[in-house]
Amino acid sequence: NFMLTQPHSVSESPGKTVTISCTRSSGSIASNYVQWYQQRPGSSPTTVIYEDNQRPSGVPDRFSGSIDSSSNSASLTISGLKTEDEADYYCQSYDSSTDVVFGGGTKLTVL
Amino acid sequence: QVQLQESGPGLVKPSETLSLTCTVSGGSISSYYWSWIRQPAGKGLEWIGRIYTSGSTNYNPSLKSRVTMSVDTSKNQFSLKLSSVTAADTAVYYCARDLGGYSYGAECWGQGTLVTVSS
């Protein structure tokens, strides 16, 4: 079994860049793909990154994903922040025993 | 573009069975994996399980003893049953279409439906 740990909250100013981390507790972060979901207040989640670094059509290229094996973590980076990016962000991955696991979520505030 | 819509009772009594259906429109339900995910108010997401259109299922180990999923390809629907519910099962329940392959993630989501467990 493994867990994905995210910071509870992050904040940054419009136009800046923010990075949200997602650390895997056991097993390699590279062993299974990581997805990232955006959930605006009162709405259902939407997928902003899949398979570590792929953007679904319609997601702006301000959103990017990466993994770092040295820290066993994944990151979601949002550049050129807009007020509309204010939302909760969840990472998600998998292993064969636990199956799908979500991180606890990070609340992004765009000041 | 595929759309998903959850439906079912918004109120379920403790110890009874929660039953939800997800209707898929704008595309065929065939040849995809479909998942249920829930979110208690103010909390994070919890994966409940997935079903393939063949009927093959995988469930969250923590819920496995109480979960049953089924699919009706003729109606383009799949369903969730969660038995012996308690207040801890109160949540917004989402259905989703999986990315497929080795992604094990959700590609698109329904709008969600709130289920409250209370007598």
Coordinates of C-alpha atoms in Angstrom, one line a residue:
Chain A
N1 CA 0.0 0.0 0.0
F2 CA 1.1 3.5 -0.6
M3 CA 0.0 7.1 0.0
L4 CA 0.3 10.3 -2.0
T5 CA 1.1 13.4 0.1
Q6 CA 0.3 16.9 -1.1
P7 CA 0.7 20.2 0.6
H8 CA -2.6 21.3 2.1
S9 CA -2.5 24.7 0.4
V10 CA -0.4 27.0 -1.8
S11 CA -0.8 30.6 -2.8
E12 CA 0.7 32.8 -5.5
S13 CA 0.0 36.0 -7.3
P14 CA -1.5 36.3 -10.8
G15 CA 1.0 36.0 -13.6
K16 CA 3.4 34.0 -11.4
T17 CA 4.3 30.3 -11.5
V18 CA 3.3 27.8 -8.8
T19 CA 4.3 24.2 -8.4
I20 CA 2.3 21.6 -6.4
S21 CA 4.1 18.5 -5.2
C22 CA 2.8 15.0 -4.7
T23 CA 5.1 12.6 -2.9
R24 CA 4.7 8.8 -3.0
S25 CA 5.2 7.1 0.3
S26 CA 6.4 3.7 -1.0
G27 CA 7.2 2.2 -4.4
S28 CA 8.6 4.2 -7.2
I29 CA 6.8 7.2 -8.5
A30 CA 7.9 6.1 -12.0
S31 CA 6.4 2.7 -11.7
N32 CA 2.8 3.9 -12.5
Y33 CA 1.5 7.0 -14.2
V34 CA 0.4 10.1 -12.3
Q35 CA -2.7 12.1 -13.1
W36 CA -3.7 15.6 -11.9
Y37 CA -7.2 16.8 -11.5
Q38 CA -8.6 20.3 -11.0
Q39 CA -11.7 20.9 -9.0
R40 CA -13.1 24.3 -8.9
P41 CA -15.6 25.2 -6.1
G42 CA -18.9 23.6 -6.6
S43 CA -17.8 21.6 -9.7
S44 CA -16.8 18.1 -10.5
P45 CA -13.1 17.4 -11.1
T46 CA -11.5 17.7 -14.5
T47 CA -8.3 16.1 -15.8
V48 CA -5.5 18.6 -16.4
I49 CA -2.6 16.2 -16.7
Y50 CA -2.5 12.4 -17.4
E51 CA 0.3 9.9 -17.8
D52 CA 2.7 12.1 -15.8
N53 CA 3.0 15.0 -18.3
Q54 CA 0.3 14.8 -21.0
R55 CA -2.3 17.5 -21.4
P56 CA -5.8 16.6 -22.5
S57 CA -7.1 18.7 -25.4
G58 CA -8.4 22.0 -24.2
V59 CA -6.0 22.3 -21.3
P60 CA -3.7 25.3 -21.7
D61 CA 0.0 24.7 -22.0
R62 CA 0.4 26.8 -18.8
F63 CA -0.2 23.5 -17.1
S64 CA 2.6 21.0 -17.0
G65 CA 3.4 17.8 -15.1
S66 CA 6.7 16.0 -14.3
I67 CA 8.0 13.3 -12.0
D68 CA 11.3 13.2 -10.1
S69 CA 12.6 9.8 -9.1
S70 CA 15.2 11.3 -6.7
S71 CA 12.4 12.7 -4.5
N72 CA 9.9 10.1 -5.4
S73 CA 7.4 12.8 -6.3
A74 CA 5.3 14.2 -9.0
S75 CA 4.8 17.9 -9.6
L76 CA 2.1 20.0 -11.3
T77 CA 3.4 23.4 -12.5
I78 CA 1.0 26.2 -13.5
S79 CA 2.6 29.2 -15.1
G80 CA 1.1 32.6 -15.9
L81 CA -1.4 32.1 -13.1
K82 CA -4.9 33.4 -13.6
T83 CA -7.6 33.9 -11.0
E84 CA -9.6 31.1 -12.8
D85 CA -6.9 28.6 -11.8
E86 CA -8.0 29.0 -8.1
A87 CA -9.1 25.5 -7.3
D88 CA -8.3 22.3 -5.5
Y89 CA -5.8 20.0 -7.2
Y90 CA -5.5 16.3 -6.7
C91 CA -2.8 13.9 -7.8
Q92 CA -3.6 10.3 -8.4
S93 CA -1.7 7.1 -9.1
Y94 CA -1.9 3.3 -8.9
D95 CA -0.4 0.1 -7.7
S96 CA -1.5 -3.4 -8.2
S97 CA -2.3 -4.1 -4.5
T98 CA -3.9 -0.8 -3.5
D99 CA -5.3 0.1 -7.0
V100 CA -6.2 3.7 -7.5
V101 CA -5.0 6.2 -4.8
F102 CA -5.6 10.0 -4.6
G103 CA -3.6 12.5 -2.8
G104 CA -5.3 14.6 -0.2
G105 CA -5.6 17.6 -2.4
T106 CA -4.0 21.0 -2.5
K107 CA -6.0 24.3 -2.3
L108 CA -4.5 26.8 -4.7
T109 CA -5.2 30.4 -3.9
V110 CA -4.4 33.0 -6.5
L111 CA -4.1 36.2 -4.6
Chain B
Q1 CA -18.2 14.6 -26.6
V2 CA -19.2 11.9 -24.1
Q3 CA -21.2 13.0 -21.1
L4 CA -22.0 11.2 -17.9
Q5 CA -24.9 11.6 -15.6
E6 CA -25.4 10.1 -12.2
S7 CA -28.9 9.3 -10.9
G8 CA -30.4 7.7 -7.9
P9 CA -31.9 8.4 -4.5
G10 CA -30.4 11.3 -2.6
L11 CA -31.3 9.9 0.8
V12 CA -30.6 6.4 2.0
K13 CA -31.3 5.0 5.5
P14 CA -28.5 3.5 7.6
S15 CA -28.0 -0.3 7.0
E16 CA -29.7 -0.1 3.6
T17 CA -28.2 -0.3 0.1
L18 CA -27.2 2.7 -1.9
S19 CA -27.9 2.3 -5.6
L20 CA -26.7 4.7 -8.3
T21 CA -26.7 4.6 -12.1
C22 CA -24.5 6.4 -14.5
T23 CA -25.9 7.1 -18.0
V24 CA -23.4 7.7 -20.8
S25 CA -24.4 9.8 -23.7
G26 CA -22.6 11.1 -26.8
G27 CA -20.6 7.9 -27.2
S28 CA -20.7 4.1 -26.7
I29 CA -20.1 2.6 -23.3
S30 CA -18.4 -0.4 -25.0
S31 CA -14.7 -1.0 -24.8
Y32 CA -14.0 1.3 -21.9
Y33 CA -13.4 1.0 -18.2
W34 CA -15.8 3.0 -16.0
S35 CA -15.3 4.1 -12.4
W36 CA -17.1 5.3 -9.4
I37 CA -15.4 7.9 -7.1
R38 CA -16.8 9.6 -4.0
Q39 CA -16.1 12.8 -2.1
P40 CA -17.4 13.5 1.4
A41 CA -18.2 17.2 2.0
G42 CA -15.1 19.2 2.4
K43 CA -12.8 16.2 2.0
G44 CA -10.8 14.5 -0.7
L45 CA -11.5 12.0 -3.4
E46 CA -11.9 8.2 -2.8
W47 CA -11.9 5.6 -5.6
I48 CA -14.6 3.1 -5.2
G49 CA -14.0 0.7 -8.1
R50 CA -14.1 0.2 -11.8
I51 CA -16.0 -2.0 -14.3
Y52 CA -15.2 -3.0 -17.9
T53 CA -17.9 -3.4 -20.4
S54 CA -17.4 -7.2 -20.3
G55 CA -18.5 -7.0 -16.6
S56 CA -15.0 -7.5 -15.2
T57 CA -14.6 -5.5 -11.9
N58 CA -12.0 -4.1 -9.5
Y59 CA -12.9 -2.7 -6.2
N60 CA -11.2 -0.6 -3.5
P61 CA -10.0 -3.1 -0.9
S62 CA -11.5 -1.1 1.9
L63 CA -15.0 -1.2 0.4
K64 CA -14.8 -4.5 -1.5
S65 CA -17.1 -6.4 0.8
R66 CA -19.9 -3.9 0.3
V67 CA -19.6 -2.9 -3.3
T68 CA -21.2 -4.4 -6.5
M69 CA -20.9 -2.8 -9.9
S70 CA -22.7 -3.8 -13.1
V71 CA -23.1 -2.7 -16.6
D72 CA -25.9 -2.6 -19.1
T73 CA -24.5 -2.0 -22.6
S74 CA -28.0 -2.0 -24.2
K75 CA -28.9 1.1 -22.1
N76 CA -25.4 2.6 -22.1
Q77 CA -25.4 2.6 -18.3
F78 CA -23.4 1.2 -15.5
S79 CA -24.4 1.0 -11.8
L80 CA -23.1 1.0 -8.3
K81 CA -24.5 -0.7 -5.2
L82 CA -23.1 -0.1 -1.8
S83 CA -24.6 -2.2 1.0
S84 CA -24.9 -1.7 4.7
V85 CA -24.4 2.0 4.5
T86 CA -23.6 4.3 7.5
A87 CA -23.3 8.0 7.9
A88 CA -19.6 7.7 6.8
D89 CA -20.9 6.8 3.3
T90 CA -22.5 10.3 2.9
A91 CA -20.7 11.9 0.0
V92 CA -21.0 13.2 -3.5
Y93 CA -20.7 10.2 -5.9
Y94 CA -19.1 10.7 -9.3
C95 CA -19.0 8.3 -12.2
A96 CA -16.1 8.6 -14.7
R97 CA -14.7 7.1 -17.8
D98 CA -11.2 5.8 -17.4
L99 CA -8.3 6.8 -19.5
G100 CA -7.5 3.1 -20.3
G101 CA -4.3 1.4 -20.9
Y102 CA -1.8 1.7 -18.0
S103 CA -3.1 5.1 -16.9
Y104 CA -5.6 3.9 -14.3
G105 CA -7.0 7.5 -14.1
A106 CA -10.2 9.3 -15.1
E107 CA -10.6 10.9 -18.4
C108 CA -14.0 12.6 -17.9
W109 CA -16.3 12.9 -15.0
G110 CA -20.0 13.2 -14.3
Q111 CA -21.4 16.2 -12.4
G112 CA -21.8 14.1 -9.3
T113 CA -24.8 13.3 -7.1
L114 CA -25.1 13.9 -3.4
V115 CA -26.1 10.9 -1.3
T116 CA -27.0 11.4 2.3
V117 CA -27.2 8.5 4.7
S118 CA -29.7 9.3 7.5
S119 CA -32.8 7.9 9.1

